[in-house]
CSV table of C-alpha atoms in Angstrom, one decimal:
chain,number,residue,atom,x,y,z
F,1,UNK,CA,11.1,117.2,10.5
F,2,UNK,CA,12.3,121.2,11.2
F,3,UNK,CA,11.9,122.9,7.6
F,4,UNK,CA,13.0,126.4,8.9
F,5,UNK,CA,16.1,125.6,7.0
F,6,UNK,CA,19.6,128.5,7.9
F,7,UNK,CA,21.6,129.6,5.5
F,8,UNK,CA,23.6,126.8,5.1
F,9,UNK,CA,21.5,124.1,5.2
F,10,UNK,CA,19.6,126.3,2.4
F,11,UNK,CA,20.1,124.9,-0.9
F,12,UNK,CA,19.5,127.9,-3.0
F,13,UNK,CA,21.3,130.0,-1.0
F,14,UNK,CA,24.6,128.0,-1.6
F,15,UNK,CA,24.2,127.7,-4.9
F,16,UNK,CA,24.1,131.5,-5.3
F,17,UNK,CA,27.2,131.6,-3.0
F,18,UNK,CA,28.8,129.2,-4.3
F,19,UNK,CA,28.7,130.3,-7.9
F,20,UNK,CA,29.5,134.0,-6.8
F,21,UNK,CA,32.8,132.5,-5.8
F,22,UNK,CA,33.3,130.6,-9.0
F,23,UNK,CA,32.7,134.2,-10.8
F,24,UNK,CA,35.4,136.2,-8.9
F,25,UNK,CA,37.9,133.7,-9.8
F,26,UNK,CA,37.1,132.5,-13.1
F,27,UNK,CA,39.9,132.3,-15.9
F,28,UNK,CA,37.9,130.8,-18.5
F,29,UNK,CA,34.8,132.6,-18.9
F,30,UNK,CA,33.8,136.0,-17.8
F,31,UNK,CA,30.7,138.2,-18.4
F,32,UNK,CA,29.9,141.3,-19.8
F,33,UNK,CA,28.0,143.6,-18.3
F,34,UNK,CA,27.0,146.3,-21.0
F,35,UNK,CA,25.8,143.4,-22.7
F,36,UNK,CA,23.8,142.3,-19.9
F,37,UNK,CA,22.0,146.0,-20.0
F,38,UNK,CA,21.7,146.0,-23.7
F,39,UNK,CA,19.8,142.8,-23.5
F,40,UNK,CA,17.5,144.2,-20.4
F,41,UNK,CA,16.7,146.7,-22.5
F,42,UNK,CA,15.5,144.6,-25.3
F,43,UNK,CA,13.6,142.4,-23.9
F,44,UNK,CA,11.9,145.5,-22.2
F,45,UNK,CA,11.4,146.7,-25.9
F,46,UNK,CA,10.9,142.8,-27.7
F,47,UNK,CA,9.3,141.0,-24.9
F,48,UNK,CA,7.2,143.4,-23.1
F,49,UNK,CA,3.7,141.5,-23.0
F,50,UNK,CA,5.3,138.3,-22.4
F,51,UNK,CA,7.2,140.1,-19.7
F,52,UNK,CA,3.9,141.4,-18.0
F,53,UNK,CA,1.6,138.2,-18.4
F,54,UNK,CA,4.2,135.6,-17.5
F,55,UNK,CA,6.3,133.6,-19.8
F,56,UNK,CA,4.2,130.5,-20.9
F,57,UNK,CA,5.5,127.2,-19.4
F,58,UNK,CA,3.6,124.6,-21.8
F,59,UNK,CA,2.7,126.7,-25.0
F,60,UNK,CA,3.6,123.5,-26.8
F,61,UNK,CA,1.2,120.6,-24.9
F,62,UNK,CA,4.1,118.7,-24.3
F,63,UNK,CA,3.4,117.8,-20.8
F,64,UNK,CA,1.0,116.1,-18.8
F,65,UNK,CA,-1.1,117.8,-16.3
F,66,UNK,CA,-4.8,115.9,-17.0
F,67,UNK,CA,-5.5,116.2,-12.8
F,68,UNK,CA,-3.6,119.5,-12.1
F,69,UNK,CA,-6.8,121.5,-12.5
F,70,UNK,CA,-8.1,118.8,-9.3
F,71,UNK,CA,-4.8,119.0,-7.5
F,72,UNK,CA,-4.6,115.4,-8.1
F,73,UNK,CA,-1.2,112.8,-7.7
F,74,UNK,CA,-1.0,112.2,-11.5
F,75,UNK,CA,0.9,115.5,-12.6
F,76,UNK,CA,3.0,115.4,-9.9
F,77,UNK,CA,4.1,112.0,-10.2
F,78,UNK,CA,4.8,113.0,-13.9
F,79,UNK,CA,6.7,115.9,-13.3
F,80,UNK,CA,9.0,113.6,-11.0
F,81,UNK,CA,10.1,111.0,-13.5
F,82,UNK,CA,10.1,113.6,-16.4
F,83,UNK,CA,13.1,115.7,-14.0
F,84,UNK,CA,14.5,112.7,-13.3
F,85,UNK,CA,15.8,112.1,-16.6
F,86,UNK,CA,16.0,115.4,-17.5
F,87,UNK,CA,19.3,115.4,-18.6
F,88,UNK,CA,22.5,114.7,-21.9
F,89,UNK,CA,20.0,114.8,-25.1
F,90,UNK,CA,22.9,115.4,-27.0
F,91,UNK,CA,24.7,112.3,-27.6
F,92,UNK,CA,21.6,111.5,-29.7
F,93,UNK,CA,21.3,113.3,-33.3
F,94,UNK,CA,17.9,115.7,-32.8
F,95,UNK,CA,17.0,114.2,-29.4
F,96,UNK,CA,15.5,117.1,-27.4
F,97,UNK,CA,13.7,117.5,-24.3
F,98,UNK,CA,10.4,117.0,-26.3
F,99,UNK,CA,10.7,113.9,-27.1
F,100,UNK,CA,11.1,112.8,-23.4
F,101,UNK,CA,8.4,115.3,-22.0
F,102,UNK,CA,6.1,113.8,-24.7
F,103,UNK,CA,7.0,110.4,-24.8
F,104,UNK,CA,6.4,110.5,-21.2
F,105,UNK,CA,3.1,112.1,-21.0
F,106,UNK,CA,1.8,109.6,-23.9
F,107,UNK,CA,3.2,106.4,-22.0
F,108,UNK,CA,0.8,107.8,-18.7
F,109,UNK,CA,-2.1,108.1,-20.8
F,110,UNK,CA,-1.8,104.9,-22.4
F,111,UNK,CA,-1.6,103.2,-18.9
F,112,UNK,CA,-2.1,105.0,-15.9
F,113,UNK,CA,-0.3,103.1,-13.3
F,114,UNK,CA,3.0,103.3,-15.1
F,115,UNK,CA,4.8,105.6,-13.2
F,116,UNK,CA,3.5,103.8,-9.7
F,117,UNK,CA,6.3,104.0,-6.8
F,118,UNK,CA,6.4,99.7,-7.3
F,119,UNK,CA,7.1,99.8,-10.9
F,120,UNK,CA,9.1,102.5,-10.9
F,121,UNK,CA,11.4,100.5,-8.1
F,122,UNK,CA,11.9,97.2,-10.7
F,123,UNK,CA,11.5,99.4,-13.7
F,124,UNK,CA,14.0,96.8,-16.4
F,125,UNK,CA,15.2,98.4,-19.6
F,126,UNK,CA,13.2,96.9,-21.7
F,127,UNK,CA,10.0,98.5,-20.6
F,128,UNK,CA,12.3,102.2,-20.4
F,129,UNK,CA,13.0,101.6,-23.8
F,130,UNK,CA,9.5,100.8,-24.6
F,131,UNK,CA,8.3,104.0,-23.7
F,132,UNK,CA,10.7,105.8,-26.2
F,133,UNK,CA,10.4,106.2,-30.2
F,134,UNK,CA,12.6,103.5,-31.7
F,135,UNK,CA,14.7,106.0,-33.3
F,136,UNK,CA,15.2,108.5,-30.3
F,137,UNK,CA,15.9,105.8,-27.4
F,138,UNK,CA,17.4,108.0,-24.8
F,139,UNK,CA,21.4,107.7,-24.1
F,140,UNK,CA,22.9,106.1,-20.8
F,141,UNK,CA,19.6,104.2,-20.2
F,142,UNK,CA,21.0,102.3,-17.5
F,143,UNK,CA,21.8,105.4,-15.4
F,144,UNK,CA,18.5,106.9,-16.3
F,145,UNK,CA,16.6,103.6,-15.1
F,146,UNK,CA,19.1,103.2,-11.8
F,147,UNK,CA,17.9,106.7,-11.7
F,148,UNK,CA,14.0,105.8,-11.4
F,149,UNK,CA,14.8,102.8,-9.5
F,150,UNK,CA,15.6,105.2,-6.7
F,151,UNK,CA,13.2,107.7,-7.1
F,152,UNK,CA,10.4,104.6,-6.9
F,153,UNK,CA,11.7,102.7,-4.0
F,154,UNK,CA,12.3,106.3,-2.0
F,155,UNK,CA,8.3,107.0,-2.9
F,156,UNK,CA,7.6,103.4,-1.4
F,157,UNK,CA,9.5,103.9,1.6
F,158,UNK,CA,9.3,106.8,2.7
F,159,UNK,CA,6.2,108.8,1.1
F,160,UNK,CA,3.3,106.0,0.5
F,161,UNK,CA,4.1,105.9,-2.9
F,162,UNK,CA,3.4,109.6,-3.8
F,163,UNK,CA,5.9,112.0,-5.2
F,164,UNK,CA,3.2,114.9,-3.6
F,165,UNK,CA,3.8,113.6,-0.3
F,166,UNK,CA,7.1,114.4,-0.8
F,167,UNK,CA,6.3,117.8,-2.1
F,168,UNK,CA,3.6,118.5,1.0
F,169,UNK,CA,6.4,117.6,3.5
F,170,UNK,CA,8.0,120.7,2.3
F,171,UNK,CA,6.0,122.9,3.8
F,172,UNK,CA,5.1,125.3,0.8
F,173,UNK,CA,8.6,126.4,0.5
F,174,UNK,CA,10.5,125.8,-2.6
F,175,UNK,CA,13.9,126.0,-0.8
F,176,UNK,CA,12.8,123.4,1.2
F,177,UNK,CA,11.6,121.0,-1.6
F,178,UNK,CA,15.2,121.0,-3.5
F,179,UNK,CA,16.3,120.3,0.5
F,180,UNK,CA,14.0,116.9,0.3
F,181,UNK,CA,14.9,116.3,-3.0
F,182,UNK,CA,18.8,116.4,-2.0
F,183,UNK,CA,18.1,114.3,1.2
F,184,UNK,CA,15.9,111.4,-0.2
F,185,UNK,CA,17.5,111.3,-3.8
F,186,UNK,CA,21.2,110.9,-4.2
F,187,UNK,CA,20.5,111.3,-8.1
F,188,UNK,CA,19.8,114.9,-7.8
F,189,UNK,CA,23.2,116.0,-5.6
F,190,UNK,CA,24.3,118.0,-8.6
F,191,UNK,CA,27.3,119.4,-7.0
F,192,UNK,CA,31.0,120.3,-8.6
F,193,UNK,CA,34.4,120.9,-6.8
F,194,UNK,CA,36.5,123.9,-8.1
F,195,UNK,CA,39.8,124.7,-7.1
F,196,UNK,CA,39.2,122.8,-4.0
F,197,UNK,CA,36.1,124.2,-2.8
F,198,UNK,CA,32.1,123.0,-3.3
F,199,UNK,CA,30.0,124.2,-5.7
F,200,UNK,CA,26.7,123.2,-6.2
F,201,UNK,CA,24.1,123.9,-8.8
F,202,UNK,CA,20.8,121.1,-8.6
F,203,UNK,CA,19.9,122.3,-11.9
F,204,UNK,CA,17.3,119.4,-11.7
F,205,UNK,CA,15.9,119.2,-8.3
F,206,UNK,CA,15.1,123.1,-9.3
F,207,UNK,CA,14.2,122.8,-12.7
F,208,UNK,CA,11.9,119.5,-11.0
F,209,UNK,CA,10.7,122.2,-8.1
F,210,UNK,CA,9.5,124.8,-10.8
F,211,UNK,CA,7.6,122.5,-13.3
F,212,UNK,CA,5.4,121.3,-10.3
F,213,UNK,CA,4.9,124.7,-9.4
F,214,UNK,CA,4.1,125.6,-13.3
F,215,UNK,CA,2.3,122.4,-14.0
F,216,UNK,CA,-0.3,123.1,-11.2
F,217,UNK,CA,-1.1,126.8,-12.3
F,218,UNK,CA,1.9,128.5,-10.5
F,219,UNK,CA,-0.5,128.4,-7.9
F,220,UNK,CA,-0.2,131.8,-5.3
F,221,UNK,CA,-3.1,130.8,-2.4
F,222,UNK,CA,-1.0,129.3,0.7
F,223,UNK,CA,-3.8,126.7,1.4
F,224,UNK,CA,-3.4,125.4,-2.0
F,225,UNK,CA,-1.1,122.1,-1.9
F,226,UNK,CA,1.4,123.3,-4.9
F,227,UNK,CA,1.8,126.7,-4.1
F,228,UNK,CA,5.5,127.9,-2.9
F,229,UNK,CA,5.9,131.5,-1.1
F,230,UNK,CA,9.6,131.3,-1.9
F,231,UNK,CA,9.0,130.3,-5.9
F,232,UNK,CA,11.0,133.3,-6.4
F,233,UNK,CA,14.1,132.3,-4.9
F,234,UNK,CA,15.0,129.4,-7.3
F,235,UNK,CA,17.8,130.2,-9.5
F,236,UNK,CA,18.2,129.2,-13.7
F,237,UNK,CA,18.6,125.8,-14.5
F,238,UNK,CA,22.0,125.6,-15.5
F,239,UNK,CA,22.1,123.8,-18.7
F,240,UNK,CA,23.4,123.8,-22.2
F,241,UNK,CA,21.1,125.8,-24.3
F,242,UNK,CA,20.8,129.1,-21.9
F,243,UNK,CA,25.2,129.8,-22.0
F,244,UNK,CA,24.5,128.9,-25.3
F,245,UNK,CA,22.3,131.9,-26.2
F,246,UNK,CA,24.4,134.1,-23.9
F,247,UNK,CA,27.6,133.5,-25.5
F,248,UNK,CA,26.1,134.3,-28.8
F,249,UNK,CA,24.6,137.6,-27.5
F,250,UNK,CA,28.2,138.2,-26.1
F,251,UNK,CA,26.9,137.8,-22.6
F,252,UNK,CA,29.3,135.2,-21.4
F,253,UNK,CA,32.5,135.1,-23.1
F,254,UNK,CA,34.9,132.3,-23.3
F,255,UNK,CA,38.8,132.4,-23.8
F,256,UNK,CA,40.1,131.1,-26.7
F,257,UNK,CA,41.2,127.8,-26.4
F,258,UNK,CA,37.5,127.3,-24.5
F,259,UNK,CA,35.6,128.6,-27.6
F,260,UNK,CA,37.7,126.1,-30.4
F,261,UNK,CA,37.1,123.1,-27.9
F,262,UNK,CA,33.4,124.2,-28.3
F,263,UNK,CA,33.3,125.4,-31.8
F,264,UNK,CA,35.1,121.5,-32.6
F,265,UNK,CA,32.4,119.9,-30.6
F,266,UNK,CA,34.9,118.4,-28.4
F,267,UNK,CA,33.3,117.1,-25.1
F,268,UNK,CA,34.5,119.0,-21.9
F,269,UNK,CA,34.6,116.4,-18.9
F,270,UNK,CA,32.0,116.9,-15.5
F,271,UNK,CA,34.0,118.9,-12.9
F,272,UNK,CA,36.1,120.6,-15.0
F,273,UNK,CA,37.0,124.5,-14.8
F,274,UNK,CA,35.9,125.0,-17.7
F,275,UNK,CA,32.2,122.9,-17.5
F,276,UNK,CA,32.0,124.8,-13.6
F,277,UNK,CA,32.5,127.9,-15.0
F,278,UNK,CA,30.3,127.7,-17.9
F,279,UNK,CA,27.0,127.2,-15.3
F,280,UNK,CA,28.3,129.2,-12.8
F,281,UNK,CA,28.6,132.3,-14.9
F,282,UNK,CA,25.6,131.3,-16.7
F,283,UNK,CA,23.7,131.7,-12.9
F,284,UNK,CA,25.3,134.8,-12.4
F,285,UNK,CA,24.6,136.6,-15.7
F,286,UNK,CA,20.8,135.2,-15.3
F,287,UNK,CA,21.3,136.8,-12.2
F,288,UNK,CA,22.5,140.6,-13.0
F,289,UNK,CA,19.7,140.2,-15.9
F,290,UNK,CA,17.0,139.7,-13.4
F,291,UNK,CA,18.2,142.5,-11.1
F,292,UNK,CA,18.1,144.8,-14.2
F,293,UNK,CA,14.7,144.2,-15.3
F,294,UNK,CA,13.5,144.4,-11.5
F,295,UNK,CA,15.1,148.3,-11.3
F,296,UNK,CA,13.0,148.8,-14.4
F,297,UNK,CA,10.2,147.6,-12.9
F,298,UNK,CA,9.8,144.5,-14.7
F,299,UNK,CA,8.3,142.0,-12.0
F,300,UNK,CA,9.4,138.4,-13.5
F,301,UNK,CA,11.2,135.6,-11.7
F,302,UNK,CA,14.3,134.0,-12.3
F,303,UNK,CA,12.9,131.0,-13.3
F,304,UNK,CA,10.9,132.5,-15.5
F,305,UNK,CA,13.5,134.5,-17.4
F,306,UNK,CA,14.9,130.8,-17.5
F,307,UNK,CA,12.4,129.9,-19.5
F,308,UNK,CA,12.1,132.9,-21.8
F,309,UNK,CA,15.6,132.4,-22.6
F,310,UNK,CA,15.6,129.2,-22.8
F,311,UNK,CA,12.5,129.4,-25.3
F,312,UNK,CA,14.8,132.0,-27.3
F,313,UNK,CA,17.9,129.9,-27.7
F,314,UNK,CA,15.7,126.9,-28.9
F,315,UNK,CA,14.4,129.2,-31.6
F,316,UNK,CA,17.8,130.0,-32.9
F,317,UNK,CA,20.1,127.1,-31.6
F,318,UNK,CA,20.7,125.7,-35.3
F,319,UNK,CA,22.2,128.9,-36.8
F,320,UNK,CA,24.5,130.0,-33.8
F,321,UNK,CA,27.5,128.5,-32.4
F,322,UNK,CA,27.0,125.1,-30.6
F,323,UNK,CA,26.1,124.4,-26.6
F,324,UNK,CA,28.8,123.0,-25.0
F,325,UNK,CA,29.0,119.3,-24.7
F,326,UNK,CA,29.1,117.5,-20.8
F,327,UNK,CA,28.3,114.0,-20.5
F,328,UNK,CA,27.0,113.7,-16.8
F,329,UNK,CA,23.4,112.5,-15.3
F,330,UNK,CA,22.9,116.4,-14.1
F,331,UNK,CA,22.0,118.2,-16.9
């Protein structure tokens, strides 16, 4: 398999090109750039130690990562079925991402083959549901498990059963990991049309590419198995919670009849203008943030400005106005 992947057989790079057209012909939501230097600055002022020593990934505990230190199959395996489902917590009052990264990580530990390739592949819903709290099943549980049915029988096939086989083919590249993840795993083809044209986002097979990366010690030595020399050219996740913060620091701004459908909780549909526009914008304005805080010197990663932010919005996500609501197996 050739993994010296061009330009437009690069994931990442579409997405950034992609979303860049969304932004120059937006009508819904656009972003302001003052804000976007008034928050640079901030953070510089706020954030400053985080900034230097790296955004934590895991301050919580909530995920599994027993082998990582031993570069061993476990974590990784994890970290696959946890980004497989991560996605549409919000049909279910106070379901968050904790629950799953938890419920997850304690369902491994209580049995250790339970995320094998094989039962993964004839994974029913009444074992999915098993692994869950009875009063935070997840929603759409048949998508989720069709979901894992793929991602096991793809492992069995194709990769001996390991999700780090999978990630070794890649090469050490990061670019080239969302590339498998696309090609084996129709689940993760996170991709919109607007006005006619593509536009694609893989919020999951990214977000899937930087917890293995983070999970494993963000490792930086090229003869290490989980370390990615392109780490740095993943974009945000685009998600609910990170517009979410933005709008509310006046980052991303939404017209009016966009910001009373979200105010009213009323659902906007997968693929609409106003849904592509929303993550587009929200990539872009992650974007011009980075770019600030690199001309000050500041030398954090996208994904890890993802994560700050992402940490901030859940501080505060009660007491501003809501995320948008999607119902889709992306995000």
């Amino acid at each position: 398999l050739n993994m010296k992947l061009n330009d437009v057989l690069n994931p990442i790079k579409q997405i950034k090109s992609t979303c860049n057209d969304v932004y120059n012909q937006a009508v819904h939501v656009s972003i302001n750039d003052e804000k976007i230097i008034e928050l640079s600055n901030e953070l510089r002022e706020s954030d400053i130690n985080t900034l230097i020593n790296g955004v934590t990934w895991d301050s919580s505990g909530w995920h599994y990562n027993k082998d990582a230190s031993i570069n061993g199959y476990l974590t990784c395996q994890y970290i696959f079925v946890l980004d497989s489902l991560n996605f549409c917590f919000w049909p279910v009052n106070d379901l968050e991402y904790d629950t799953l990264a938890i419920s997850l990580k304690d369902q491994l530990v209580k049995d250790i083959n339970s995320f094998n390739a094989d039962r993964l592949s004839t994974l029913t819903e009444e074992d999915f549901n098993s692994w869950f709290p009875n009063n935070k099943q997840l929603p759409n549980s048949k998508e989720r498990i069709r979901v894992l049915n793929e991602l096991g029988q793809v492992l069995l096939d194709e990769f001996d059963g390991l999700a780090s086989n999978l990630v070794k083919l890649a090469d050490h590249s990061a670019c080239n990991l969302v590339y498998l993840l696309l090609r084996y795993l129709p689940g993760f083809r996170d991709i919109s049309i607007y006005k006619g044209k593509r536009v694609e986002f893989y919020k999951r097979a990214q977000i899937l590419v930087g917890d293995v990366w983070a999970a494993y010690g963000r490792q930086i030595n090229p003869s290490e198995p989980f370390s990615f020399y392109d780490i740095d050219q993943l974009t945000m996740f685009a998600d609910y919670r990170v517009p979410q913060i933005l709008r509310h620091l006046n980052i991303l701004q939404y017209n009016k009849s966009l910001s009373d459908k979200i105010d009213s909780y009323i659902e906007l549909p997968f693929g609409s203008e106003e849904e592509i526009e929303i993550r587009a914008l929200t990539i872009i304005a992650v974007d011009k943030l980075h770019q600030r805080l690199i001309e000050a010197g500041i030398n954090i990663k996208v994904i890890e400005l993802d994560w700050l932010l992402w940490q901030k919005g859940e501080l505060i996500k009660d007491n501003i106005k809501p995320a948008h609501r999607t119902l889709t197996i992306f995000y």
